[in-house]
PDB file of C-alpha atoms in Angstrom:
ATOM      1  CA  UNK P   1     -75.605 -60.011  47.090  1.00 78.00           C
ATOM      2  CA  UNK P   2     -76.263 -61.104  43.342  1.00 77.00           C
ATOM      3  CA  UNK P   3     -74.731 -57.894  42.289  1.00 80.00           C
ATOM      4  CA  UNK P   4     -71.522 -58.673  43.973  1.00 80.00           C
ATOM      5  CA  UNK P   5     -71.282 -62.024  42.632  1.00 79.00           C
ATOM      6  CA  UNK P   6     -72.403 -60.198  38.953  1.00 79.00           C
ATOM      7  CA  UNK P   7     -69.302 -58.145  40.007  1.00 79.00           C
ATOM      8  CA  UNK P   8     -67.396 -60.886  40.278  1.00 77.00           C
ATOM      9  CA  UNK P   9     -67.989 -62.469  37.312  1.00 76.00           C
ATOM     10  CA  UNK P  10     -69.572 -65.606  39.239  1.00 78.00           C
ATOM     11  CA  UNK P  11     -73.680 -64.904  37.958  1.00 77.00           C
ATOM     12  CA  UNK P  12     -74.990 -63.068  35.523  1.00 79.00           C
ATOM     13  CA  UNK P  13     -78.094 -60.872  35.449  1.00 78.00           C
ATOM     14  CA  UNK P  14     -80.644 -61.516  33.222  1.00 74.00           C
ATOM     15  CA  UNK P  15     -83.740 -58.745  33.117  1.00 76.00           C
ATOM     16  CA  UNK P  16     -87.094 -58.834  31.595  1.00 72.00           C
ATOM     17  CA  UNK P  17     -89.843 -57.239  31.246  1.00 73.00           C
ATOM     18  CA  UNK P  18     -91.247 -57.692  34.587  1.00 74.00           C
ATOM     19  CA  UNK P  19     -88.688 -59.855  36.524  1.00 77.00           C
ATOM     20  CA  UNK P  20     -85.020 -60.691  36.160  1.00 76.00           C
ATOM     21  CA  UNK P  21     -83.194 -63.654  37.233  1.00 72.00           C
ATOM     22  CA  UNK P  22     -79.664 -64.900  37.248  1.00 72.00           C
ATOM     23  CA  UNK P  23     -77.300 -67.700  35.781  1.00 70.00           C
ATOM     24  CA  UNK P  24     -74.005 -68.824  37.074  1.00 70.00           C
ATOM     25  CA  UNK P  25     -71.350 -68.191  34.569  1.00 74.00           C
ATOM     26  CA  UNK P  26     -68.541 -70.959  33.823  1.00 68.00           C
ATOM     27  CA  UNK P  27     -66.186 -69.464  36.302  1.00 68.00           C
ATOM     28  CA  UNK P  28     -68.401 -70.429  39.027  1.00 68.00           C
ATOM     29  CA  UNK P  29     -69.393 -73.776  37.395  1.00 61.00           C
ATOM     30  CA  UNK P  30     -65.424 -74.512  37.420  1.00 59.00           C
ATOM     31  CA  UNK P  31     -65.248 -73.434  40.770  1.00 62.00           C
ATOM     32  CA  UNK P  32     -67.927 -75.497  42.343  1.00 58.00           C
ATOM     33  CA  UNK P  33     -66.448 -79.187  40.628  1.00 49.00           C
ATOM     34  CA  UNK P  34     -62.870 -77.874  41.595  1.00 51.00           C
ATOM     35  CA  UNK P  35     -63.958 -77.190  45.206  1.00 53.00           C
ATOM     36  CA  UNK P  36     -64.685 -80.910  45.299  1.00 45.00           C
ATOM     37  CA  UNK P  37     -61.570 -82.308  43.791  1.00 49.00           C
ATOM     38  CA  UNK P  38     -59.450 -81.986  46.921  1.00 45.00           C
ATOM     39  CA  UNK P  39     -56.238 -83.838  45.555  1.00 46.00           C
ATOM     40  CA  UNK P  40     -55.746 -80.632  43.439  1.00 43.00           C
ATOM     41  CA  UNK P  41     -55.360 -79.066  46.349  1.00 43.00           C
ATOM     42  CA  UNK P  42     -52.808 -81.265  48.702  1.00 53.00           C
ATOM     43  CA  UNK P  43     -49.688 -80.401  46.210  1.00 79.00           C
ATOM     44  CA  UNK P  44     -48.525 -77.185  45.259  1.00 87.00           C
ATOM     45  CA  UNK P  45     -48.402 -76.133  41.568  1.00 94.00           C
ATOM     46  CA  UNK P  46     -46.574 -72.670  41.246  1.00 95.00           C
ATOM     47  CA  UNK P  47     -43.289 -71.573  40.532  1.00 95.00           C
ATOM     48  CA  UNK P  48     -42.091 -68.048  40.474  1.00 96.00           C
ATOM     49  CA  UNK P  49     -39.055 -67.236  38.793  1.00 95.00           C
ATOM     50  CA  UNK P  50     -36.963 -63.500  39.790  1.00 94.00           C
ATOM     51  CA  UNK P  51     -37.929 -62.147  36.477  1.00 96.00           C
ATOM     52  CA  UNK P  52     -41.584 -62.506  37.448  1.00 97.00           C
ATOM     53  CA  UNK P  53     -41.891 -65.707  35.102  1.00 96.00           C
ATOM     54  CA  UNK P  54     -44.815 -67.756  36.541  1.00 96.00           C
ATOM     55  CA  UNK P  55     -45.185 -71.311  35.671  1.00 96.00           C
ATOM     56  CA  UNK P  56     -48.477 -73.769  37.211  1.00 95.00           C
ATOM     57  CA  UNK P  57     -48.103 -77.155  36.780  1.00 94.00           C
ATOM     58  CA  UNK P  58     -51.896 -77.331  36.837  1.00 92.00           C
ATOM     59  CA  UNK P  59     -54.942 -78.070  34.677  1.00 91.00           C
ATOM     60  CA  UNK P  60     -57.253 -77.086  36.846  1.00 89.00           C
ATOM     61  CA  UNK P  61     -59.213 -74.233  35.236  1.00 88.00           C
ATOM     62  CA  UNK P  62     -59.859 -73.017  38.632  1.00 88.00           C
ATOM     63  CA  UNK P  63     -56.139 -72.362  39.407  1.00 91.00           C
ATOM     64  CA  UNK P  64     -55.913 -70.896  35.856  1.00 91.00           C
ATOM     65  CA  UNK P  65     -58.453 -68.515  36.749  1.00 90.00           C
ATOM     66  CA  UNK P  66     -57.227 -67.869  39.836  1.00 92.00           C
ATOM     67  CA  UNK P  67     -53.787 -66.788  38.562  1.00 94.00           C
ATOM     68  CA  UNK P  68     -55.723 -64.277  35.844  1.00 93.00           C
ATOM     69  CA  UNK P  69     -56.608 -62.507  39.114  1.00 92.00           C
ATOM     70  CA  UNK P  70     -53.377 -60.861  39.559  1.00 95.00           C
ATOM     71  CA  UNK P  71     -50.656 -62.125  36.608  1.00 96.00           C
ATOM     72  CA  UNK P  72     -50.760 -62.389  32.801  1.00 96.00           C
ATOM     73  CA  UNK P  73     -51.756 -65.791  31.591  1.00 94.00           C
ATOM     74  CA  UNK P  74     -49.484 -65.784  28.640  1.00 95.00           C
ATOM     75  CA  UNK P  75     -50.130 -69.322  27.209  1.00 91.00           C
ATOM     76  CA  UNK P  76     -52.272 -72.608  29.132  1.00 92.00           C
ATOM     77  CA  UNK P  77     -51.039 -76.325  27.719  1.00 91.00           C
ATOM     78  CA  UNK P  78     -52.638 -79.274  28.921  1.00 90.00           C
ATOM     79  CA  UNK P  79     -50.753 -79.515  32.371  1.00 91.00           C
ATOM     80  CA  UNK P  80     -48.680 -76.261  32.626  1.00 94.00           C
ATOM     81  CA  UNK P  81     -49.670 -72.504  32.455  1.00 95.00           C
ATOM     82  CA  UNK P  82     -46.935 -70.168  31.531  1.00 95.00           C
ATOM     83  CA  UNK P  83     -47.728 -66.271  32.872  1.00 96.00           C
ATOM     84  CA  UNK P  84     -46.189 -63.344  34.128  1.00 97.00           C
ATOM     85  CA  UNK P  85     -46.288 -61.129  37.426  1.00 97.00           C
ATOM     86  CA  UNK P  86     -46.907 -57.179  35.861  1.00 96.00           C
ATOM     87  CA  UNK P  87     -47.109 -53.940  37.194  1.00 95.00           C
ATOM     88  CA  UNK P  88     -50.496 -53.916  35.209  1.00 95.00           C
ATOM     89  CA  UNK P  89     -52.151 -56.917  36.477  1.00 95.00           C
ATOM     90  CA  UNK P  90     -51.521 -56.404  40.272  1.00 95.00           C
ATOM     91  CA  UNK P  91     -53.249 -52.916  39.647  1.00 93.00           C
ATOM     92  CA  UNK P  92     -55.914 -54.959  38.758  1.00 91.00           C
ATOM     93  CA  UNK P  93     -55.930 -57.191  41.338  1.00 90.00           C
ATOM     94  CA  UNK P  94     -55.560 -54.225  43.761  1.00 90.00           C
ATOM     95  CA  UNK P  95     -58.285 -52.412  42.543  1.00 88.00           C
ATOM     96  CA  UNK P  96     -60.944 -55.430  42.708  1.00 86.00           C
ATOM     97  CA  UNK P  97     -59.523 -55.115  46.336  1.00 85.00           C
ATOM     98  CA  UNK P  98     -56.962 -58.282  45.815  1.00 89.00           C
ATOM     99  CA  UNK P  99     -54.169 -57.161  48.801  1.00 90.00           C
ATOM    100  CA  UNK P 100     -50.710 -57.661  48.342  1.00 94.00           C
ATOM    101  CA  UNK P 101     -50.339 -59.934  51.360  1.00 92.00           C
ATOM    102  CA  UNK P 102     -52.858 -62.436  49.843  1.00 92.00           C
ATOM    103  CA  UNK P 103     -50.992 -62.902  46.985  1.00 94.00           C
ATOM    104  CA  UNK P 104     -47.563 -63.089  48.214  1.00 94.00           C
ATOM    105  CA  UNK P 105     -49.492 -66.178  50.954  1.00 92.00           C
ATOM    106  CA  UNK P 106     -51.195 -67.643  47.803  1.00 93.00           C
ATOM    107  CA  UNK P 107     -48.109 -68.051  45.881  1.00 95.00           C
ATOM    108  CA  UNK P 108     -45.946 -69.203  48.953  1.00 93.00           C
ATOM    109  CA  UNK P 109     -48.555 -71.643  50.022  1.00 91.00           C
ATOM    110  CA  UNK P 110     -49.237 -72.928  46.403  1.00 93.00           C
ATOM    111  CA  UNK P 111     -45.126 -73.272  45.901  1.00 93.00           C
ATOM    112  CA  UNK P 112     -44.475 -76.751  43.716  1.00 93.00           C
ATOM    113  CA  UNK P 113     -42.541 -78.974  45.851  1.00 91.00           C
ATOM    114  CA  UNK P 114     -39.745 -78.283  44.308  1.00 88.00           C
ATOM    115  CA  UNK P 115     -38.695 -74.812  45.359  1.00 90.00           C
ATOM    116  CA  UNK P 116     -41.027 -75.141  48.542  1.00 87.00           C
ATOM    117  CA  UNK P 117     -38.157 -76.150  50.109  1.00 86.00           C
ATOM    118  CA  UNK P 118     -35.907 -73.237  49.141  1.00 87.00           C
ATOM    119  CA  UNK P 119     -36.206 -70.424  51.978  1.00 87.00           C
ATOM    120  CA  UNK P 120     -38.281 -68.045  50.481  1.00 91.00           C
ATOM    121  CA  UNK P 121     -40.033 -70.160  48.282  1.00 92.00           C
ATOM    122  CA  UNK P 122     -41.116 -67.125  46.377  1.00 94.00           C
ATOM    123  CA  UNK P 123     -37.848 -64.927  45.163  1.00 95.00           C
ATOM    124  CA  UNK P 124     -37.751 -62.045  48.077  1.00 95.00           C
ATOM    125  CA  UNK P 125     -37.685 -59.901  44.471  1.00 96.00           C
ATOM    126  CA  UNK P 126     -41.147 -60.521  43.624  1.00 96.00           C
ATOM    127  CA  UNK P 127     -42.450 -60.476  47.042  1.00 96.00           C
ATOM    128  CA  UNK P 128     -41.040 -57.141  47.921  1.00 96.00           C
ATOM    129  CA  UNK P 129     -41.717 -55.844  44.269  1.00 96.00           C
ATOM    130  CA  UNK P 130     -45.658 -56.970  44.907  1.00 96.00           C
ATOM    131  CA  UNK P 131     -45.721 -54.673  48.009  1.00 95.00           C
ATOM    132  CA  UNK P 132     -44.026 -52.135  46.716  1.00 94.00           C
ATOM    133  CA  UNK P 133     -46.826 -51.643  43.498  1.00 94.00           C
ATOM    134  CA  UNK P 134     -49.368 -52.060  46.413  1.00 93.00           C
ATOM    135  CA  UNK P 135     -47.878 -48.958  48.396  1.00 92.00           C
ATOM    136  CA  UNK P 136     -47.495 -46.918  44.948  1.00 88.00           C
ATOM    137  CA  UNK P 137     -51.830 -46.657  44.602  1.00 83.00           C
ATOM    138  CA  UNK P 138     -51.768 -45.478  48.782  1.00 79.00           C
ATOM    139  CA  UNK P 139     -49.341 -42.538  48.205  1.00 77.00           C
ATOM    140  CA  UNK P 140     -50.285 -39.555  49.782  1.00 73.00           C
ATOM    141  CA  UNK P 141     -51.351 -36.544  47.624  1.00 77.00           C
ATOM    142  CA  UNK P 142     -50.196 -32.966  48.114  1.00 82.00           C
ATOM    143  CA  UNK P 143     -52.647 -30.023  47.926  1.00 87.00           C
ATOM    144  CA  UNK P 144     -52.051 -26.379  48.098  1.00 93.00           C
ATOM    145  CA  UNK P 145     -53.639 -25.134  51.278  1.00 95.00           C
ATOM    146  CA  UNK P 146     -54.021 -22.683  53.994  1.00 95.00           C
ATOM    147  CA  UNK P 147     -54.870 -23.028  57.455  1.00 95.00           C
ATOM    148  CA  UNK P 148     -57.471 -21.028  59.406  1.00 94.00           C
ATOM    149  CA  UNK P 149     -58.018 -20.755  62.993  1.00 93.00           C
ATOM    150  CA  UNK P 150     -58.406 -17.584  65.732  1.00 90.00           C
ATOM    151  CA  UNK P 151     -62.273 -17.358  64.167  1.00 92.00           C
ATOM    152  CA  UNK P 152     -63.301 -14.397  66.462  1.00 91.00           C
ATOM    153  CA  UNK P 153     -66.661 -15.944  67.188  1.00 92.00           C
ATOM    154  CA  UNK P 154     -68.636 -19.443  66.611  1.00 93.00           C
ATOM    155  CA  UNK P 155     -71.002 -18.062  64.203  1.00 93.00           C
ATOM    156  CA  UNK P 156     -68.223 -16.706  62.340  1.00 92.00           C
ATOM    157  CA  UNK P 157     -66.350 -19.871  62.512  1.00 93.00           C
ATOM    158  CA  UNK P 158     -69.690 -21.802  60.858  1.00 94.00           C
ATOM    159  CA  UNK P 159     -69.897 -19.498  58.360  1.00 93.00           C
ATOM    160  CA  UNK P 160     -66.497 -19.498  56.861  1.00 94.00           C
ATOM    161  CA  UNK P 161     -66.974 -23.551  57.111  1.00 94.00           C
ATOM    162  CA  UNK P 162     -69.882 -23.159  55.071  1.00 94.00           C
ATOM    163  CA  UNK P 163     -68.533 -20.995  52.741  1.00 94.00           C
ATOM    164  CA  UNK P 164     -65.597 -23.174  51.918  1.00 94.00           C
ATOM    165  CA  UNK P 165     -68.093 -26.266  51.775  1.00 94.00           C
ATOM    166  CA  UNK P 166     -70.432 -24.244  49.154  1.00 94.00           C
ATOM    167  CA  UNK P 167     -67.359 -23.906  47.039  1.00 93.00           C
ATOM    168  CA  UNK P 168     -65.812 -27.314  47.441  1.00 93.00           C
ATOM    169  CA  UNK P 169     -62.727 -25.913  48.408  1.00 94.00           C
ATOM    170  CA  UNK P 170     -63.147 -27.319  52.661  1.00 94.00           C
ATOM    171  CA  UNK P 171     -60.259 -30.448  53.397  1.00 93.00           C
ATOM    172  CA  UNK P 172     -60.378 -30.414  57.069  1.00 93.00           C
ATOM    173  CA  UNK P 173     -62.130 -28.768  60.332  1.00 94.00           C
ATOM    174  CA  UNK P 174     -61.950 -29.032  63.966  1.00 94.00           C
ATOM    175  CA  UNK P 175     -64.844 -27.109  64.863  1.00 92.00           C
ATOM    176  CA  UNK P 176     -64.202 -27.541  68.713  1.00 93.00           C
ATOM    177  CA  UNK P 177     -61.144 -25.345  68.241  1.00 94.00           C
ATOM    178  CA  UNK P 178     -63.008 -23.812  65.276  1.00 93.00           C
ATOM    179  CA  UNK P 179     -59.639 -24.534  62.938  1.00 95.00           C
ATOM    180  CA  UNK P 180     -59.854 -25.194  59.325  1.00 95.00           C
ATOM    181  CA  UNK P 181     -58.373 -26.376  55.887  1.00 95.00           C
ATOM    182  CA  UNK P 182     -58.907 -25.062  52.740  1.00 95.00           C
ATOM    183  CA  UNK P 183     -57.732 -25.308  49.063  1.00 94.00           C
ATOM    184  CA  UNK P 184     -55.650 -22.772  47.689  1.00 94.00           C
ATOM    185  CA  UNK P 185     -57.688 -21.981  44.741  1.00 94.00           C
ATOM    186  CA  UNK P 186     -60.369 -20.915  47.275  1.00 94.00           C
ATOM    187  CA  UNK P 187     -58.226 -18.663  49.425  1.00 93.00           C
ATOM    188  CA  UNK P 188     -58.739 -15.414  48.068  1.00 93.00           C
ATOM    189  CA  UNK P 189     -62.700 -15.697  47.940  1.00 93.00           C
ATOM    190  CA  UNK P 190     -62.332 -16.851  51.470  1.00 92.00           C
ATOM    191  CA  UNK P 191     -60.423 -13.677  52.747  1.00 90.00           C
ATOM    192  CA  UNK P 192     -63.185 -11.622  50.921  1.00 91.00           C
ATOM    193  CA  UNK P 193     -65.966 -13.296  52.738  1.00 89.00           C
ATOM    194  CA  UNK P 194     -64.026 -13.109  56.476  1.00 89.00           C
ATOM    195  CA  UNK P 195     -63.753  -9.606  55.766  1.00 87.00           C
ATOM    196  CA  UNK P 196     -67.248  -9.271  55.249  1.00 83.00           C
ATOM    197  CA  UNK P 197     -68.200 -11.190  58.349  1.00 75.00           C
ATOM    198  CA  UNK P 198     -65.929  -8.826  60.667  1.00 69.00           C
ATOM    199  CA  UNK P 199     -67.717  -5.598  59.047  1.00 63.00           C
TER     200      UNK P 199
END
């Protein structure tokens, strides 16, 4: 569990010669007095302009932080941080597993009373923009392949499987109707070997 908190930036490892130990880092010392300041947390602090301008009337360092996890913190004054929504920074977020949904709730729920009461409180823009970057890192991927089935026997079945495993080139099998995928780049070899197998 200290790894994952190493991972996210909350401890860090220390290691000696014959034990290591741990020390919170300032993120997680901000975190821990914010937590307790509760009036911080009553009134909403962000606004979110259509060109993915992003202003938080804030100076909590915990909501600063928190808005580094998936925008550009351009500039922090004493009461007001001044970022941006990128294509760049929501990868981020994405990748340290950060979803789309949870941003779009964060930013509606954390909308400065001001435009909270517009319907959407976030620009349908931005939302539908943040959803879209999500679903551009789950696209599918094409491969060359051919499909295999008709195997004349089990054994010859497990052997062509094995083959293509051996050579990295197996996507898919069903071996209860002994059917199979395999890359393209490994077709040719794989022809060779069924033709041994039927000999």
């Amino acid at each position: 569990m200290i790894k994952d908190l190493a991972d996210l930036g909350l401890v860090k490892l220390q290691k000696g010669r014959k034990e290591s130990w741990f020390i919170p880092t300032k993120l997680a010392t901000n975190l821990s007095v914010s937590l307790t300041d509760s009036s911080s947390r009553k009134q909403g602090f962000v606004v979110v302009e259509t060109n993915f301008r992003m202003y938080a009337y804030s100076s909590s360092k915990l909501h600063c932080e928190i808005l580094r996890l998936f925008a550009r913190v351009e500039y922090q004054l004493p009461n007001l941080i001044v970022g941006a929504i990128t294509k760049e920074s929501l990868y981020n977020a994405f990748e340290n597993g950060i979803s789309a949904e949870q941003i779009v709730t964060f930013l509606q729920q954390n909308a400065h009373p001001r435009v909270a009461e517009k319907i959407p409180s976030v620009p349908e823009n931005v939302t539908d923009q943040i959803r879209l970057w999500e679903t551009d890192l789950n696209r599918v991927e094409m491969t060359p392949a051919h499909f295999y089935d008709e195997f004349p026997s089990r054994d010859v079945f497990e052997a062509a499987s094995d083959f293509a495993r051996m050579h990295n080139g197996l996507l898919w099998e069903d071996a209860k109707k002994m059917r199979m995928v395999v890359k393209a780049e490994i077709h040719m070899l794989m022809r060779e070997h069924l033709r041994g197998q039927n000999k």
